[in-house]
Structure formats: structure tokens, C-alpha cells
Short mmCIF file of C-alpha atoms in Angstrom, two decimals:
data_model
loop_
_atom_site.label_atom_id
_atom_site.label_comp_id
_atom_site.label_asym_id
_atom_site.label_seq_id
_atom_site.Cartn_x
_atom_site.Cartn_y
_atom_site.Cartn_z
CA MET A 19 -2.28 23.57 18.76
CA GLU A 20 -1.74 25.55 22.07
CA ASN A 21 -3.28 22.58 23.92
CA MET A 22 -1.20 20.22 21.90
CA THR A 23 1.99 22.08 23.04
CA GLY A 24 0.94 22.26 26.82
CA LYS A 25 0.29 18.52 26.73
CA ILE A 26 3.62 17.59 25.15
CA LYS A 27 5.48 20.13 27.59
CA GLY A 28 4.25 18.16 30.40
CA LYS A 29 6.10 15.11 29.56
CA LYS A 30 9.45 15.78 30.72
CA GLU A 31 12.64 13.73 29.89
CA LYS A 32 16.11 13.80 31.12
CA LEU A 33 17.48 13.45 27.42
CA LYS A 34 16.24 15.05 24.28
CA GLN A 35 14.98 13.21 21.70
CA ASN A 36 16.50 13.23 18.58
CA THR A 37 13.41 14.39 16.14
CA ALA A 38 13.38 13.68 12.62
CA LEU A 39 10.78 16.25 10.82
CA TYR A 40 8.83 14.70 7.73
CA ILE A 41 7.42 16.68 4.95
CA ARG A 42 5.43 15.49 2.08
CA LEU A 43 3.75 17.36 -0.98
CA SER A 44 2.10 15.64 -3.80
CA ARG A 45 -0.10 17.26 -6.43
CA GLU A 46 -1.39 13.87 -7.03
CA ASP A 47 -2.98 13.89 -3.92
CA GLY A 48 -4.51 16.91 -4.40
CA ASP A 49 -2.17 19.01 -2.27
CA LYS A 50 -3.06 22.37 -3.28
CA ALA A 51 -3.50 24.59 -0.24
CA GLU A 52 -0.61 27.09 0.48
CA SER A 53 -0.49 25.65 4.25
CA LEU A 54 0.84 22.44 2.84
CA SER A 55 3.56 23.68 1.16
CA VAL A 56 7.07 22.18 1.82
CA ALA A 57 8.14 25.87 3.47
CA ASN A 58 5.23 26.06 5.43
CA GLN A 59 5.36 22.69 6.84
CA ARG A 60 8.84 23.11 7.62
CA MET A 61 8.35 26.30 9.18
CA LEU A 62 5.40 25.14 11.46
CA LEU A 63 7.52 21.70 12.56
CA THR A 64 10.47 23.78 13.20
CA LYS A 65 8.80 26.35 15.41
CA PHE A 66 6.95 23.17 17.37
CA VAL A 67 10.18 21.57 17.90
CA GLU A 68 11.85 24.95 19.31
CA SER A 69 8.77 25.21 21.70
CA GLN A 70 9.23 21.61 23.07
CA SER A 71 12.16 21.40 25.87
CA ASP A 72 12.55 17.62 25.18
CA LEU A 73 13.19 17.63 21.61
CA HIS A 74 16.37 18.51 19.21
CA LEU A 75 15.96 18.32 16.02
CA TYR A 76 18.05 16.22 14.15
CA ASP A 77 17.35 16.11 10.63
CA VAL A 78 14.39 17.15 7.98
CA TYR A 79 13.21 14.45 5.57
CA ILE A 80 11.27 15.93 2.29
CA ASP A 81 9.38 14.09 -0.58
CA ASP A 82 8.31 17.08 -2.90
CA GLY A 83 5.89 15.61 -5.51
CA TYR A 84 5.61 12.06 -4.17
CA THR A 85 2.23 10.15 -3.90
CA GLY A 86 0.73 9.35 -0.35
CA THR A 87 -0.52 6.15 -1.55
CA SER A 88 3.04 4.54 -1.72
CA PHE A 89 5.84 4.58 0.64
CA ALA A 90 8.81 4.01 -1.78
CA ARG A 91 9.75 7.88 -1.26
CA PRO A 92 13.66 8.62 -1.04
CA GLY A 93 12.88 10.79 2.04
CA PHE A 94 11.00 8.39 4.10
CA GLN A 95 13.23 5.52 3.22
CA ARG A 96 16.02 7.70 4.32
CA MET A 97 14.21 8.40 7.55
CA LEU A 98 13.53 4.97 8.09
CA GLU A 99 17.44 4.00 7.77
CA ASP A 100 18.50 6.53 10.36
CA ILE A 101 15.45 4.93 12.75
CA GLU A 102 17.02 1.60 12.27
CA ALA A 103 20.16 2.97 13.12
CA LYS A 104 18.92 4.50 16.23
CA LYS A 105 19.71 8.11 15.00
CA VAL A 106 15.97 9.08 15.56
CA ALA A 107 13.63 8.76 18.71
CA CYS A 108 10.99 11.03 17.70
CA VAL A 109 9.11 11.62 14.10
CA ILE A 110 6.79 14.55 13.73
CA VAL A 111 4.58 15.31 10.94
CA LYS A 112 1.97 18.10 10.22
CA ASP A 113 -1.06 15.63 9.97
CA LEU A 114 -1.42 12.23 9.32
CA SER A 115 -1.93 12.16 5.34
CA ARG A 116 1.39 13.89 5.11
CA LEU A 117 3.06 10.44 6.59
CA GLY A 118 0.76 8.94 3.65
CA ARG A 119 -2.62 8.22 2.54
CA ASN A 120 -2.72 4.46 2.29
CA MET A 121 -4.60 3.69 5.55
CA PRO A 122 -3.50 -0.09 6.40
CA LYS A 123 0.41 1.17 6.04
CA VAL A 124 -0.20 4.16 7.73
CA SER A 125 -1.68 2.26 10.64
CA GLU A 126 1.06 -0.08 10.67
CA TYR A 127 4.00 2.44 10.86
CA VAL A 128 1.96 4.42 13.65
CA ASN A 129 0.67 1.57 15.79
CA GLU A 130 3.19 -1.20 15.15
CA TYR A 131 6.55 -0.21 13.64
CA PHE A 132 7.25 3.19 15.39
CA PRO A 133 6.58 1.34 19.14
CA ASP A 134 8.58 -1.56 18.21
CA LYS A 135 11.50 0.87 17.24
CA LYS A 136 10.58 2.80 20.59
CA VAL A 137 9.75 6.08 18.32
CA ARG A 138 7.79 8.49 19.59
CA PHE A 139 5.16 9.92 16.65
CA ILE A 140 3.59 13.18 16.61
CA ALA A 141 1.17 14.87 14.24
CA VAL A 142 0.94 18.35 15.17
CA SER A 143 -2.08 19.64 13.47
CA ASP A 144 -4.15 16.44 14.22
CA GLY A 145 -3.21 16.46 18.16
CA ILE A 146 -1.49 13.09 18.24
CA ASP A 147 1.69 12.73 20.57
CA ARG A 148 1.85 8.84 20.63
CA GLN A 149 4.47 7.12 23.06
CA TYR A 150 5.87 3.75 21.82
CA TYR A 151 4.81 2.49 25.28
CA ASP A 152 1.21 4.20 24.87
CA ILE A 153 -1.71 1.79 25.39
CA ASP A 154 -4.69 1.91 22.77
CA THR A 155 -7.19 4.82 23.66
CA GLY A 156 -10.31 6.82 22.50
CA GLY A 157 -7.47 8.80 21.16
CA ALA A 158 -6.15 6.20 18.74
CA MET A 159 -9.54 5.15 17.75
CA MET A 160 -9.99 8.94 16.34
CA MET A 161 -6.36 8.79 14.79
CA ASP A 162 -7.62 5.54 12.84
CA ILE A 163 -10.81 7.44 11.42
CA LYS A 164 -8.80 10.36 10.53
CA ASN A 165 -6.38 7.91 8.67
CA MET A 166 -9.35 6.03 7.12
CA PHE A 167 -10.62 9.46 5.44
CA ASN A 168 -7.07 10.31 4.33
CA GLY A 169 -7.27 6.97 2.39
CA PHE A 170 -10.69 7.90 0.79
CA TYR A 171 -9.14 11.06 -0.82
CA PRO A 172 -6.58 9.27 -3.29
CA ARG A 173 -9.29 7.06 -4.17
CA ASP A 174 -11.71 9.93 -5.26
CA ILE A 175 -9.16 11.67 -7.02
CA SER A 176 -8.03 8.33 -9.16
CA GLN A 177 -11.39 7.45 -10.06
CA LYS A 178 -11.91 10.98 -11.52
CA VAL A 179 -8.38 11.08 -13.17
CA ARG A 180 -9.32 7.26 -14.73
CA SER A 181 -12.61 8.79 -16.16
CA THR A 182 -10.84 11.60 -17.51
CA PHE A 183 -7.99 9.28 -18.96
CA LYS A 184 -10.64 7.17 -20.51
CA SER A 185 -12.66 9.79 -22.15
CA LYS A 186 -9.16 10.79 -23.80
CA GLN A 187 -8.27 7.49 -24.94
CA SER A 188 -11.52 6.76 -26.48
CA ASN A 189 -11.01 9.98 -28.62
CA GLY A 190 -7.84 8.66 -29.61
CA GLN A 191 -5.31 11.03 -27.34
CA PHE A 192 -2.19 9.27 -26.16
CA ILE A 193 -2.05 9.79 -22.54
CA GLY A 194 0.99 8.00 -21.58
CA ALA A 195 4.15 9.20 -19.94
CA PHE A 196 6.39 7.82 -22.54
CA ALA A 197 5.68 7.29 -26.44
CA CYS A 198 6.58 3.47 -27.81
CA PHE A 199 10.03 3.26 -29.44
CA GLY A 200 9.60 4.55 -33.03
CA TYR A 201 7.21 7.38 -31.98
CA LYS A 202 7.53 10.87 -29.59
CA LYS A 203 5.19 13.22 -28.30
CA SER A 204 4.24 15.94 -30.57
CA GLY A 205 6.12 19.15 -29.64
CA SER A 206 2.84 20.91 -30.03
CA ASP A 207 0.13 18.86 -28.26
CA HIS A 208 1.57 16.16 -25.79
CA ASN A 209 -1.66 13.85 -26.48
CA LYS A 210 -0.37 13.33 -30.42
CA LEU A 211 2.39 11.35 -31.61
CA GLU A 212 5.21 12.03 -34.34
CA VAL A 213 7.38 9.73 -36.03
CA ASP A 214 10.71 9.40 -34.39
CA GLU A 215 12.83 8.86 -37.50
CA TYR A 216 15.97 7.00 -36.14
CA ALA A 217 14.15 5.07 -34.18
CA ALA A 218 11.30 4.14 -36.95
CA GLU A 219 14.05 2.98 -39.14
CA ILE A 220 15.32 0.40 -36.40
CA VAL A 221 11.46 -0.77 -36.16
CA ARG A 222 11.39 -1.28 -39.71
CA ARG A 223 14.74 -2.99 -40.00
CA ILE A 224 13.61 -5.71 -37.18
CA PHE A 225 10.04 -6.16 -39.38
CA SER A 226 12.10 -6.62 -42.21
CA MET A 227 14.61 -8.96 -40.86
CA TYR A 228 12.11 -11.06 -39.49
CA LEU A 229 10.33 -11.52 -42.68
CA ASP A 230 13.51 -12.38 -44.13
CA GLY A 231 13.96 -15.37 -42.00
CA CYS A 232 15.76 -14.07 -38.83
CA GLY A 233 14.74 -15.48 -35.55
CA GLN A 234 13.79 -12.78 -32.76
CA ASN A 235 17.27 -13.71 -31.02
CA THR A 236 19.33 -13.44 -34.18
CA ILE A 237 17.68 -10.05 -34.51
CA ALA A 238 18.63 -8.86 -30.94
CA ARG A 239 22.25 -10.49 -31.32
CA ARG A 240 22.77 -8.42 -34.67
CA LEU A 241 21.14 -5.19 -32.88
CA ASN A 242 23.64 -5.70 -30.04
CA ASP A 243 26.98 -6.31 -32.42
CA GLU A 244 26.11 -3.10 -34.08
CA GLY A 245 25.94 -1.11 -30.99
CA ILE A 246 22.47 -0.31 -31.50
CA PRO A 247 20.88 1.18 -28.02
CA CYS A 248 17.55 -1.00 -27.10
CA PRO A 249 14.56 1.10 -26.62
CA ALA A 250 15.00 1.58 -22.85
CA GLU A 251 18.68 2.80 -23.48
CA TYR A 252 17.46 5.07 -26.32
CA LYS A 253 14.88 7.01 -24.23
CA LYS A 254 17.65 7.63 -21.37
CA ARG A 255 19.95 8.78 -24.08
CA CYS A 256 17.23 11.26 -25.16
CA GLY A 257 17.01 12.90 -21.79
CA LEU A 258 13.95 11.19 -20.58
CA ASN A 259 13.51 9.64 -17.12
CA TYR A 260 12.39 6.11 -18.36
CA HIS A 261 12.42 2.99 -16.46
CA ASN A 262 11.16 -0.05 -17.69
CA GLY A 263 9.61 -2.42 -14.53
CA ASN A 264 9.57 -5.43 -16.75
CA GLN A 265 13.68 -4.94 -17.00
CA LEU A 266 16.24 -5.94 -15.06
CA SER A 267 18.57 -3.38 -13.65
CA GLU A 268 21.60 -4.17 -15.67
CA THR A 269 19.89 -4.84 -18.65
CA PHE A 270 20.72 -2.17 -21.33
CA TYR A 271 20.84 -4.46 -24.60
CA TRP A 272 18.25 -5.93 -26.85
CA THR A 273 16.83 -9.26 -25.79
CA TYR A 274 14.21 -11.55 -27.59
CA SER A 275 11.35 -10.32 -25.65
CA THR A 276 12.13 -6.85 -26.67
CA VAL A 277 11.98 -7.77 -29.98
CA ARG A 278 8.96 -9.77 -29.68
CA ARG A 279 7.09 -6.68 -28.30
CA ILE A 280 7.97 -4.55 -31.12
CA LEU A 281 6.96 -7.41 -33.52
CA GLN A 282 3.47 -7.48 -31.91
CA ASN A 283 2.87 -3.87 -31.34
CA GLU A 284 -0.13 -2.61 -33.02
CA MET A 285 0.78 1.18 -32.71
CA TYR A 286 3.32 0.94 -35.59
CA ILE A 287 0.27 0.62 -38.15
CA GLY A 288 -1.12 3.91 -37.09
CA ASN A 289 -3.56 2.39 -34.19
CA MET A 290 -3.50 3.93 -30.86
CA VAL A 291 -3.87 0.89 -28.27
CA GLN A 292 -4.15 1.84 -24.85
CA ASN A 293 -5.72 0.91 -21.42
CA LYS A 294 -3.60 -2.51 -21.51
CA SER A 295 -3.05 -2.48 -17.75
CA PHE A 296 -4.68 -1.35 -14.70
CA ARG A 297 -3.05 -0.34 -11.24
CA GLN A 298 -5.23 -0.13 -8.18
CA VAL A 299 -4.62 2.67 -5.39
CA CYS A 300 -1.83 1.51 -3.16
CA LYS A 301 -0.87 -1.08 -5.40
CA LYS A 302 2.85 -1.29 -6.74
CA ASN A 303 2.03 -3.40 -9.79
CA ALA A 304 -0.13 -3.22 -12.49
CA VAL A 305 -2.60 -6.04 -13.78
CA SER A 306 -2.68 -6.66 -17.40
CA LEU A 307 -6.13 -6.69 -18.67
CA PRO A 308 -7.74 -8.87 -21.43
CA ARG A 309 -7.84 -7.86 -25.25
CA ASP A 310 -11.26 -6.81 -25.22
CA GLN A 311 -10.94 -4.39 -22.47
CA TRP A 312 -8.15 -2.55 -24.48
CA ILE A 313 -9.10 0.52 -26.19
CA VAL A 314 -7.90 0.80 -29.79
CA VAL A 315 -8.62 3.68 -31.92
CA GLU A 316 -7.55 3.32 -35.63
CA ASN A 317 -5.92 5.81 -37.58
CA THR A 318 -4.68 8.16 -35.27
CA HIS A 319 -0.79 8.67 -36.34
CA ARG A 320 1.34 8.26 -39.10
CA PRO A 321 2.05 4.51 -39.53
CA ILE A 322 5.75 3.24 -39.49
CA ILE A 323 4.82 -0.36 -40.74
CA ASP A 324 2.22 -0.92 -43.67
CA LYS A 325 -0.70 -3.41 -42.90
CA LEU A 326 0.29 -6.12 -45.39
CA THR A 327 3.72 -6.28 -43.78
CA TRP A 328 2.27 -6.29 -40.18
CA GLU A 329 -0.14 -9.05 -41.14
CA GLN A 330 2.50 -11.22 -42.67
CA VAL A 331 4.52 -10.70 -39.41
CA GLN A 332 1.50 -11.65 -37.19
CA ASN A 333 0.71 -14.78 -39.03
CA LEU A 334 4.45 -15.74 -39.00
CA LEU A 335 4.41 -15.30 -35.17
CA LYS A 336 1.46 -17.25 -34.70
CA ARG A 337 2.92 -20.33 -36.73
CA ASN A 338 6.50 -20.27 -35.30
CA ALA A 339 5.21 -19.98 -31.25
CA ARG A 340 7.00 -22.72 -29.55
CA GLN A 341 4.16 -24.06 -26.97
CA THR A 342 6.15 -24.87 -23.51
CA GLY A 343 4.66 -27.92 -22.41
CA LEU A 344 4.79 -28.89 -18.50
CA ASP A 345 5.59 -32.64 -19.00
CA GLY A 346 8.96 -33.29 -19.73
CA ASN A 347 10.05 -29.83 -20.70
CA MET A 348 10.73 -28.62 -17.08
CA HIS A 349 14.14 -29.51 -15.86
CA LEU A 350 14.97 -30.15 -11.63
CA PHE A 351 16.27 -26.57 -11.12
CA ALA A 352 13.76 -24.47 -13.80
CA GLY A 353 12.71 -21.22 -12.35
CA PHE A 354 15.47 -21.52 -9.83
CA LEU A 355 18.82 -21.15 -11.42
CA LYS A 356 20.04 -17.76 -12.28
CA CYS A 357 23.07 -16.40 -13.56
CA GLY A 358 24.93 -14.91 -10.63
CA ASP A 359 26.13 -11.95 -12.26
CA CYS A 360 23.56 -10.48 -15.06
CA GLY A 361 20.58 -12.12 -13.03
CA ARG A 362 19.15 -14.13 -16.44
CA ALA A 363 17.80 -17.43 -15.98
CA MET A 364 20.49 -20.49 -16.78
CA VAL A 365 19.26 -22.60 -19.81
CA LYS A 366 19.82 -26.30 -20.08
CA VAL A 367 22.24 -27.20 -23.06
CA SER A 368 23.51 -30.80 -24.05
CA ARG A 369 26.85 -31.39 -24.78
CA LYS A 370 28.07 -34.93 -26.17
CA GLY A 371 25.48 -36.36 -24.30
CA THR A 372 26.22 -34.30 -20.94
CA ALA A 373 23.86 -32.22 -19.66
CA CYS A 374 24.97 -28.78 -18.49
CA PHE A 375 23.55 -25.01 -17.82
CA HIS A 376 24.84 -21.84 -19.35
CA CYS A 377 23.68 -18.21 -18.40
CA GLY A 378 20.78 -17.44 -20.58
CA SER A 379 22.29 -13.82 -21.73
CA TYR A 380 25.51 -15.60 -23.32
CA ASN A 381 23.39 -18.25 -24.90
CA ARG A 382 21.43 -16.00 -26.67
CA TYR A 383 23.51 -12.73 -27.36
CA GLY A 384 27.24 -13.77 -26.71
CA LYS A 385 30.13 -12.91 -24.53
CA LYS A 386 29.63 -9.22 -25.41
CA ILE A 387 26.71 -9.07 -23.00
CA CYS A 388 27.72 -12.02 -20.28
CA THR A 389 30.27 -14.96 -19.86
CA ILE A 390 29.19 -18.61 -19.99
CA HIS A 391 29.17 -19.73 -16.52
CA LYS A 392 28.73 -23.14 -17.39
CA ILE A 393 28.13 -25.52 -14.80
CA THR A 394 27.14 -29.58 -15.38
CA GLN A 395 24.05 -30.73 -13.96
CA TRP A 396 26.21 -33.72 -11.98
CA GLU A 397 28.19 -30.77 -10.49
CA LEU A 398 24.70 -28.81 -9.72
CA ASN A 399 23.44 -31.65 -8.08
CA LYS A 400 26.31 -32.74 -5.92
CA ILE A 401 26.83 -29.01 -4.48
CA LEU A 402 23.10 -28.84 -3.55
CA LEU A 403 22.96 -32.45 -2.17
CA ASP A 404 26.35 -31.76 -0.09
CA ASP A 405 24.71 -28.17 1.17
CA LEU A 406 21.29 -29.68 1.93
CA ASN A 407 22.91 -32.40 3.59
CA LEU A 408 25.29 -30.19 5.54
CA LEU A 409 22.13 -28.16 6.92
CA ILE A 410 20.42 -31.34 8.23
CA LYS A 411 23.42 -32.22 9.96
CA SER A 412 23.81 -28.97 11.47
CA VAL A 413 19.94 -28.74 12.89
CA LYS A 414 19.55 -32.13 14.56
CA ASP A 415 19.44 -30.02 17.84
CA ILE A 416 16.08 -28.16 16.68
CA LYS A 417 13.58 -30.71 17.67
CA GLN A 418 14.89 -30.34 21.37
CA LEU A 419 14.64 -26.85 21.01
CA VAL A 420 11.45 -27.04 19.61
CA GLU A 421 10.04 -28.88 22.60
CA GLU A 422 11.74 -26.74 25.32
CA GLU A 423 9.89 -23.71 23.64
CA GLN A 424 6.74 -25.74 23.68
CA LYS A 425 6.98 -26.52 27.39
CA ARG A 426 7.67 -22.75 28.12
CA GLN A 427 4.53 -21.68 26.20
CA LYS A 428 2.54 -23.94 28.50
CA ILE A 429 3.59 -22.52 31.18
CA ASN A 430 3.28 -18.91 30.13
CA PRO A 431 0.85 -19.16 27.11
CA HIS A 432 0.65 -15.43 26.48
CA LEU A 433 2.11 -13.77 23.68
CA SER A 434 5.17 -11.91 24.83
CA THR A 435 5.71 -8.53 22.87
CA ALA A 436 9.29 -8.11 24.87
CA ARG A 437 10.15 -11.61 23.61
CA LEU A 438 9.08 -11.31 19.93
CA THR A 439 11.10 -8.02 19.99
CA GLU A 440 14.45 -10.04 21.21
CA TYR A 441 13.85 -12.69 18.61
CA GLN A 442 13.47 -10.54 15.71
CA LEU A 443 16.88 -8.42 16.89
CA GLU A 444 18.44 -11.87 17.20
CA ILE A 445 17.63 -12.86 13.47
CA ASP A 446 18.80 -9.23 12.27
CA ARG A 447 21.88 -10.19 14.10
CA LEU A 448 22.36 -13.60 12.87
CA THR A 449 21.39 -12.41 9.33
CA LYS A 450 23.90 -9.75 9.10
CA LYS A 451 26.84 -12.33 10.35
CA LYS A 452 25.87 -14.33 7.51
CA GLU A 453 25.74 -11.43 4.94
CA GLN A 454 29.07 -10.71 6.20
CA ALA A 455 30.57 -14.36 6.00
CA TYR A 456 29.20 -14.19 2.03
CA GLU A 457 31.17 -11.12 1.45
CA ASP A 458 34.49 -12.48 3.04
CA TYR A 459 34.14 -15.52 0.73
CA SER A 460 33.58 -12.93 -2.35
CA ASP A 461 36.51 -10.90 -1.54
CA GLY A 462 38.64 -14.16 -0.86
CA VAL A 463 39.29 -13.75 2.74
CA ILE A 464 37.63 -17.03 3.47
CA SER A 465 37.47 -20.37 1.38
CA ARG A 466 33.86 -22.00 0.19
CA GLU A 467 34.41 -24.66 2.77
CA ASP A 468 34.86 -21.99 5.36
CA TYR A 469 31.78 -20.03 4.07
CA LEU A 470 29.50 -23.05 3.68
CA LYS A 471 30.52 -24.11 7.23
CA TYR A 472 29.45 -20.27 8.63
CA LYS A 473 26.50 -20.31 6.75
CA GLY A 474 25.04 -23.58 7.59
CA LYS A 475 25.93 -22.52 11.66
CA TYR A 476 24.09 -19.12 11.08
CA GLU A 477 20.95 -20.61 9.18
CA ASN A 478 20.62 -23.10 11.86
CA GLN A 479 20.29 -20.56 14.29
CA ILE A 480 18.07 -18.33 12.34
CA LEU A 481 15.74 -21.26 11.95
CA ALA A 482 15.47 -22.02 15.50
CA VAL A 483 14.72 -18.41 16.35
CA GLN A 484 12.29 -18.27 13.58
CA LEU A 485 10.49 -21.28 15.01
CA LYS A 486 10.30 -19.94 18.61
CA ILE A 487 8.59 -16.71 17.07
CA ASP A 488 5.96 -19.08 14.68
CA LEU A 489 5.22 -20.91 18.18
CA LEU A 490 4.78 -18.00 19.89
CA HIS A 491 2.12 -16.84 17.52
CA LYS A 492 0.33 -20.13 17.07
CA GLU A 493 0.06 -19.99 20.77
CA LYS A 494 -1.58 -17.05 20.87
CA GLU A 495 -4.02 -17.94 18.25
CA GLY A 496 -4.89 -21.33 20.11
CA GLN A 497 -3.27 -23.84 17.30
CA LYS A 498 -1.31 -26.47 18.09
CA ALA A 499 2.58 -25.51 18.01
CA GLU A 500 3.99 -27.66 15.28
CA PRO A 501 7.11 -26.60 12.59
CA ASN A 502 5.90 -25.72 8.93
CA THR A 503 5.69 -28.78 6.65
CA TRP A 504 9.06 -28.44 4.78
CA ILE A 505 10.70 -27.95 8.21
CA GLU A 506 8.90 -31.28 9.29
CA LYS A 507 10.47 -32.82 6.37
CA LEU A 508 13.96 -31.77 6.96
CA LEU A 509 14.07 -32.87 10.27
CA ALA A 510 12.63 -36.15 9.27
CA CYS A 511 15.68 -36.60 6.86
CA GLU A 512 18.84 -38.64 7.91
CA ARG A 513 20.37 -37.63 4.60
CA ILE A 514 19.03 -37.12 1.29
CA SER A 515 20.55 -39.44 -1.11
CA TYR A 516 19.17 -37.68 -4.51
CA LEU A 517 17.37 -34.70 -5.42
CA ASP A 518 13.41 -34.27 -6.85
CA ARG A 519 11.29 -31.27 -8.06
CA GLU A 520 9.43 -31.19 -4.79
CA ILE A 521 12.41 -30.96 -2.52
CA VAL A 522 14.15 -28.14 -4.24
CA ALA A 523 10.97 -26.19 -4.43
CA GLU A 524 9.79 -26.63 -0.96
CA MET A 525 13.10 -25.80 0.52
CA ILE A 526 15.02 -23.46 -2.22
CA SER A 527 14.26 -19.59 -3.00
CA ALA A 528 16.82 -19.18 -5.60
CA ILE A 529 20.42 -20.91 -6.99
CA TYR A 530 22.82 -18.15 -8.46
CA VAL A 531 25.47 -19.58 -10.38
CA TYR A 532 29.14 -17.62 -10.85
CA GLU A 533 32.23 -18.67 -12.83
CA ASN A 534 34.21 -21.31 -11.96
CA ASN A 535 31.28 -23.35 -10.31
CA VAL A 536 30.55 -21.00 -7.47
CA VAL A 537 27.39 -21.56 -6.36
CA ARG A 538 24.95 -19.65 -3.65
CA ILE A 539 22.01 -21.12 -2.54
CA VAL A 540 18.94 -18.90 -1.30
CA TYR A 541 16.79 -21.04 1.18
CA LYS A 542 13.23 -19.89 1.77
CA PHE A 543 14.04 -19.59 5.41
CA SER A 544 17.19 -17.67 5.29
CA GLU A 545 15.52 -14.44 4.33
CA GLU A 546 18.61 -13.71 2.35
CA PRO A 547 17.83 -10.82 -0.53
CA GLU A 548 17.65 -12.29 -3.68
CA VAL A 549 20.25 -10.27 -5.35
CA SER A 550 22.88 -11.18 -8.05
#
């Protein structure tokens, strides 16, 4: 560390660099050594900054209890926000494993993100000090090797943990974080389940109503009308820090799918059903496993539903299941059309021969959940056609921009990092302008017509800059510089006279419908976040 300190002291700069200290600790990663405690990391890094004449401590960012395989950590994300805002010019960690244990992502941050943002990176114990202008050296190779071994550690731990979990599952022990609705963990043994009488009574009602002929939508509507909390909301009211990854952020009510999952849950007849999904290390989403890989142990806890009722319900579910065909049943905007307020898919409804779309939440659960958001198919077609043709009209000059960029690339075929950075900053600037235009429209500052005009202008400019970036990359790879297929189609159109499924799928990412026929279109090239 003395050599490290001497090395850094030798690099004098006129202005002190605002420095972020990043600290991470995770029992899941096997971080047990006292030297890795938050207090010791803070003390080590603070002393290091104080010993450097060119560094100024700006802030300390701490993630205590967060795994290194994921970068969705609040402290780390807050640090990135400050880097984006140009408040931080240097990041210091104790060692590379504190930054993370996901080798590809750590390498991306150290070798790409930090240099792109002109941020210096220091890992004190590993003797790493990377200025944003450094070129690859033997030291960089050693850093990659350390990074690789840091990535092996959580995989080894994960394999051992999975082996232990499967052993417990095979013995009928519950190893989940939260018991399913109707049960709770035993106070004396968290690997055993006890009946939660309040929730269990609701489960019994759901099975009873279904056998009495109520459909799953009707059951959901009745429970909502009575003010009964849905499973996720009930867990929160019980003080549990529960989050359903399949649930929309604002969904706090019963839905068709919630009722169906309860009717299909074998846990309610006393069988322990586990290992239904698998999550790879460093991967965010779990993958569902086939039924033959589930671990099912019978008669491990007190049943809520008797086996005769269970079998009757399963037979009814199989008989009443609707098979959605791909031919004739898919409308033009299926999979793209969403309610702008609740985020649910819009459903197609026919009224007196007129095809229109309603909010799916309203259609299923009534106005207590969301409003109708009604729009006819004719109106929606017209809005999309007008917007697409406005876009086509505004991008006629793109061909010329592409040709000019191709000529420049022939003169200088090497990929220019400085130019790429310049282009990306331009896209960020235009995207913010477009977002501001939408906010002004939402607040009533500008009209719909003005919003569409600004939107088309900024999207035209974003598209032109993105084409330049694509051309730079393709030229580097020795490929012929050509626009993407959907861009070629757009440029080839003088005017779109009618919409078909191919046009919608090629160009549109999402369509949000608000009240009073207000529509927001998210194009695939716009990089606009899909939020309601």
C-alpha cells in the first residue's frame, strides 16, 4: 500500500478530484472477515484519501447486505447518478470484489463506463489506479484476472447453498422467504408452515365460489368490492417486506391471474411444492422449471382444502380453459396497447358493430380500479397513421445524412472514440428535450399538436445521430454501412395509407392510451422508457 500511495502522490493535478468512497458488505458473498466490515472499509478509504493531495472526499456510498452479483444496489445507483451529474471524478474501493463479483459487469464499469465518464478508479488493496486516459497494460491484465477469480467465488457459494436447499426441500422443509397466501412460517421452526386462519378462510371462499359457478374474474371483482386485500397487499400489512416480481408496481387489488394461481396451488392440500424455478448467478430473472423437476413432498403441513374439492376444481379448470389461437383472434395492436394510467393491456370490445378498446383493469374489475380509457379502433388507426406520416415527412433528409457520413468514414475508417462520445452526449441531450416536451404536454403547457411537432423533430434528430453511431461500428467491423431493415422501410415510404401488423411490430415498442383519446407512442428507436 505504501508503493501504491507513492505512485498516486506522484500524479499531481491542479485541481483536487471530487472522490466517492464505495463500500459494500454481503454475508451472501461470504464476507465475514473483520477487515471487510463497513467501519473498517470506511476507515481505510478515508485515511487513503487524506494521504493524497489531489483528492477531495465528496461522499461515501454504502451498500450493507447487498450481493456483489447484482448492481441494483441503492448506494451504487446513487453514486452512478452523481457521476452522471459530473459531481464525482474519482471512485475508490477497498478491492475489486467490493465493486462487484459479476466479472463481465465489473469489467464493463472499470474498462468502459468509468473511462467514458472521465472517472478515475482506484482499488487500494489491489494496487489499481486507473486514469480514464490510461491504455491497456500488463496491470490491466492482472486486474482482469483478479476480477475473474472474484466472479468464481459467488458461484461456488451458490452451488453449496443450492445443494443444502435441495436437501431440505427433499425432506419436506420449507426454505422460501415468504409462505404462500393462507400459511405463515412457524414461530418455533421457520422450515415448517402453519395455517394463517384469516387468509385461509379467503382461500376456502375462493375454492367454494369457483365450485358454485363463479368465474375467476367475478371472484376477483367480489373480493375487491368487499375491500379484501390481495395476497401481496396482505403480506405488506402483516409487516413483511414482500415484493411480487410479476406484479405491476401499482397493482394492489385482486386479479384474474391471482385467483387462478390460488386455485392451482397444490400447497393447499398439505403438499410441499418447491424448486419450481431456477435463478442463475448474476441473472436477475428466474427461469421456470418443468413440472417433472419440481420437488413435491406430500402431507408436510395442515391442509386448507380437502383433496376432493381440489380434484373437482382442477377438473373444472382444465375443462374451462380457453385456448387462445393465433389465427383470427389477434388484433392489430395486440401486445402493444396499454392503459396509460394503470399499465394493464387494453382489451378489444365490440359495441353495436364498432370495434373499440377499453382498459383491461376497468373491463375486468370495474371503475374502482381504473377508468374506461375508451378509444375506437378507427380513432387509434388515424392517430398512429398521422404520427407515422409526420415522422416520415420529417426524416426525408436522413438519406443525405447517411450518405455524407459514409463518405467521411471512407476518408477516416478508424473508429473514433471521441466522436462516439460526442454522438452519445447528443442523443442524451435530445432525449431530455423530448421528455421535457412530453412533460409540458402532460401539464397542459403546450397543445397536442405542438407536442407532436416537437416530438417528431427530436426523434428525427435522434434517429440521424443513431445512424451515425451504427455506421461507425459497422465500419470498424468491416461491414457495409447500411441502415437497419425497419429504417429502410420507413425511408422507402412516401406515405403510409394503412396499418398492418408488420408495420406495428417493426416500428412500435408500446402504445399508451389515456383518457380523452390522448395517445403516447413509444417507437423502437426512440429509447423512451416504457412507463405509464
